Structure formats: structure tokens, C-alpha cells
Amino acid sequence: MSKKVVIAISVVFSVVVLAGLGVLIWWLVTDSDSNEIVTIILEGDGFENVTYTAAFTRIPATGEIFWWFFPSKAGISKPILLFLGSITGLPHSFLLNFGEIGPLDFDLNARNDSLVNDYSLLFVDGIVGTGFSKSEEKQDSINVDKLVDNLVQVLQSFYNINGNYSDAPLYIYEQGDGSHLAVPLTIRLTNDENYKNKLKGLFLGNPIIAPALVLTKLGLYLEELAMIDGDGRIVTEEFSNSVNSLVSEQKLEEAFDQFITLGSVINNNAGSIAANLGRIVEKLTPESERDYFGQNLYYERVVPSNIDMKRFMETVIAPSLGISGNVNYDESRNSTLYALRSIYMENYVDKVEQILNSTSVTVTIFNGNLDAVANTPGQLEWINNLKWPGNTEFTEAARQTLIINKQIEGYFRESSRLNFYWINVAGQSTLLDNPVATKKMLERITRLS
């Protein structure tokens, strides 16, 4: 077993740190009956020329949550981007890290355009049972408040070890249904004296905030793209009305079960043929696994054909990090999703309003124009009608063109607290489909440019 550092997060530790003694207690990790939250720092052989900290935060009666921090090459004052993980998507510690923005690609070669050049990156497998995070026991239901509690403990672990980053601005970045973690965590942190001055912004890409409401504009969206005709629009709107009725009756699990059949309804009943709703210009093939709106096609486009996620993370990455024993990467994704069915269709608009009304955090929402599930007309339906004092300032702000290297990559509307970016030629993941536009957005909002 690789040696690991275990740091007890306790009152005693806090007193020691405040006293400036900087004492860390080292011992080999063994089965422990302790009820304390501990941080297990992983000490594997690592990766050539890559600086990082990887660790588990062990939370009693919950499990161990994995996090992986890459400090910015530009110094400790640069913003920290916090990635929390999503409900249905592939773990950020795998796809977002190696496939899109981390310091290494799948061949473990340096990525020249990694975000680590300008930002510090903190990846968290935020839901136990996903990624490297492990649950103590099977979970039949998961409470959002408990998920947020866990994430706060992870941040406490992170800052206890990386105290020199305490003054770096913190931004939460999530896409899709990762918003179900990002939005309530933002609210919690802004009510915590330890974090409210650290947290500067929230980035939500193609967010699942009001999925049933957004669905009401899908028929319009698809008909305008000539993916369906008028009869297909009627079918789509009947489906939308049915889902919305279930949500209004608070039958959220039934609403979710119906919502995830959307691709079948559009392709088999509304007249579209093999449309990938996650990236509408792509066609599904008979071999494509139609899982959560074409997410596996994203996997196929970004991940080399010789890379199997579980094998890669369990046999290559885990040993390099110093994770020993029986490693089962992303072992409980399906059961975790089942346990979260009751929250997926919840409307989070009021929580976004709470952030805008009660905090100083900047909210930036961005949407890929090729994502039909989180279609842009549906997103703007709730964004333009948010109830907060800056609504008029936002809706009356000029819509500007995002031009990069003489190419129109999208459009944006910015105000003092709320921003919206239209990202061209992008589906569910704008970082994958249009990284140039997404990185420019990050630069503008974090004031790097």
C-alpha cells in the first residue's frame, strides 16, 4: 500500500494552524473507527512535469470523495476553477481533465492549451459512487443538502492543505445537470464566513435549471431547424405538456423517467431521423448507445478508440496517483442516478434568483446553440424573466458579437451581475465543441483579458 498523509480536520488542527506551528500528523492509513473527517493525501509516482495534489476527503457515514488540484503555472494569485461533477455525465476527473482542459491528454502528453496555463483547476468527483469517490453503503436516495455538506468539507480539506491559495478568487464552473450541485453550493458558500469573500463567480453551461420549462420551446427550435414539421411540433408539444404536468404535480421521478425518453419520441414519433439532441447536427447510428441525449457520442469524439475509461483510470491513473487496493472507477453511476431522480426535474430558478438578490456573486450562463435538450430559446425563457433588481439592466444591455481571430464564435450580453453567452457551433459541452469561445468568455468574466 502506498504511504498516504492523513490530516484530521478538527478543532485541534485548526488551533495548531492558527498558532502558526504548521504541524502535520503523518501515519499509514489503516481501518479507523474515528468519526473525524480526514484528508488522505495520495502519494504515488505522479506524472512527469505535472504539479498537483490529489486526495480523498473521508466523511463518516458517507464515504470518500476524491479531488485533484492542478495549480496554475501563472502563480497562486490566478483564479481557481472548481469543477464538481454531474449526475449523468462522465466524471470530470476523466473526460474534462484528460479530454479537454487538464495539463495532460490521454497519452499523458502535455496539453499546450490547457487551462492550467491561466487558472488553477480543482476537479472533484462530487457525488460518492462516481469517479474515484466511494460510498460507504448503497444509497437509495440522496439529499441535495447532504451533497452540498460534503462539498463544503472537501473545500475545507483543500484549503487546509493549500492555505497559500486562500486569497485566489474562486469560480464554480459546471455544465448540464452539474448545476444541481453548483447552484446550491454557491448559496451555501456565500452564507459561510470562510468562503463568501473567496467565491467571485458561477459559470453555468447549458444548465439544467428549469428542464420542463425549457422543453416547451423544443418544438419551435426543431421546426425552425427543419428537423421536424408542424405535425412533429404538435407531438413534441404534447410530450412537453405531459412532462410539465408531472412536474407541477411534484411527480418528479415520473417526470424524469418520461423526460429521458425524449430522444425516442423525437426520432420515432415526431418525424426526425436519428437526431442527436445533445448536438443536433450529429446523427445517431444504430451502434450509438442512446444514453442521456447522445453523451456517448461526445465520448467517442474526444476519447481515442484505444482508451477504455475504466481500464485507463483503474490501471494507469490510479497507480500513478497512489490509489491502491480494489479500484472500481465510477462504480455506482447508475444507482446514484436512480437515487437522484427525485431532484433532476426540480426547478432551480428561484435559487438562481436568490444568488442574484442576496449575494455579490457574478452569474454567467452560456449555451451551445446545437443543444436541443437545453435549447437556447427555452433557456432565455427563464433567464430573461428572473426576478431581481438588475433584470432591466440585463435585458436592455446591448447584445454584442464575440469575434475571435476574425471569426464570429458567438454573442454575449453582459451586465454588472448577470451575463449570457450564445456559443456557436457547440452542443452539450462548449469546452469540447468551441473551446476558443468558451476560453474567451472565461477570460472576460475573470478579467484575465
mmCIF file of C-alpha atoms in Angstrom, residues 206 221 278-281 298 301 366-372 376 409 422-435 437-438:
data_model
loop_
_atom_site.group_PDB
_atom_site.id
_atom_site.type_symbol
_atom_site.label_atom_id
_atom_site.label_comp_id
_atom_site.label_asym_id
_atom_site.label_seq_id
_atom_site.Cartn_x
_atom_site.Cartn_y
_atom_site.Cartn_z
ATOM 1 C CA ASN A 206 -26.168 24.526 -20.899
ATOM 2 C CA TYR A 221 -36.439 25.048 -32.008
ATOM 3 C CA GLY A 278 -27.112 16.802 -27.449
ATOM 4 C CA ARG A 279 -25.553 18.081 -30.673
ATOM 5 C CA ILE A 280 -28.296 18.435 -33.219
ATOM 6 C CA VAL A 281 -26.089 18.468 -36.334
ATOM 7 C CA TYR A 298 -19.219 13.052 -27.126
ATOM 8 C CA ARG A 301 -15.407 12.091 -30.471
ATOM 9 C CA PHE A 366 -23.733 30.152 -21.537
ATOM 10 C CA ASN A 367 -25.410 27.890 -24.039
ATOM 11 C CA GLY A 368 -24.272 25.916 -27.059
ATOM 12 C CA ASN A 369 -26.629 26.616 -29.938
ATOM 13 C CA LEU A 370 -26.715 22.947 -31.037
ATOM 14 C CA ASP A 371 -28.029 21.540 -27.739
ATOM 15 C CA ALA A 372 -31.707 20.727 -28.227
ATOM 16 C CA THR A 376 -31.358 28.398 -26.158
ATOM 17 C CA GLU A 409 -17.806 32.486 -32.371
ATOM 18 C CA TRP A 422 -24.554 32.360 -27.031
ATOM 19 C CA ILE A 423 -21.821 29.896 -28.116
ATOM 20 C CA ASN A 424 -21.851 28.993 -31.811
ATOM 21 C CA VAL A 425 -21.271 25.505 -33.233
ATOM 22 C CA ALA A 426 -21.477 23.874 -29.813
ATOM 23 C CA GLY A 427 -23.669 21.257 -28.186
ATOM 24 C CA GLN A 428 -23.755 19.977 -24.618
ATOM 25 C CA SER A 429 -20.115 20.812 -23.900
ATOM 26 C CA THR A 430 -18.886 24.137 -25.206
ATOM 27 C CA LEU A 431 -15.381 23.432 -23.880
ATOM 28 C CA LEU A 432 -15.223 20.476 -26.248
ATOM 29 C CA ASP A 433 -17.089 21.920 -29.245
ATOM 30 C CA ASN A 434 -15.948 25.538 -29.155
ATOM 31 C CA PRO A 435 -13.069 25.914 -26.693
ATOM 32 C CA ALA A 437 -15.242 30.935 -27.446
ATOM 33 C CA THR A 438 -15.526 29.363 -24.005
#
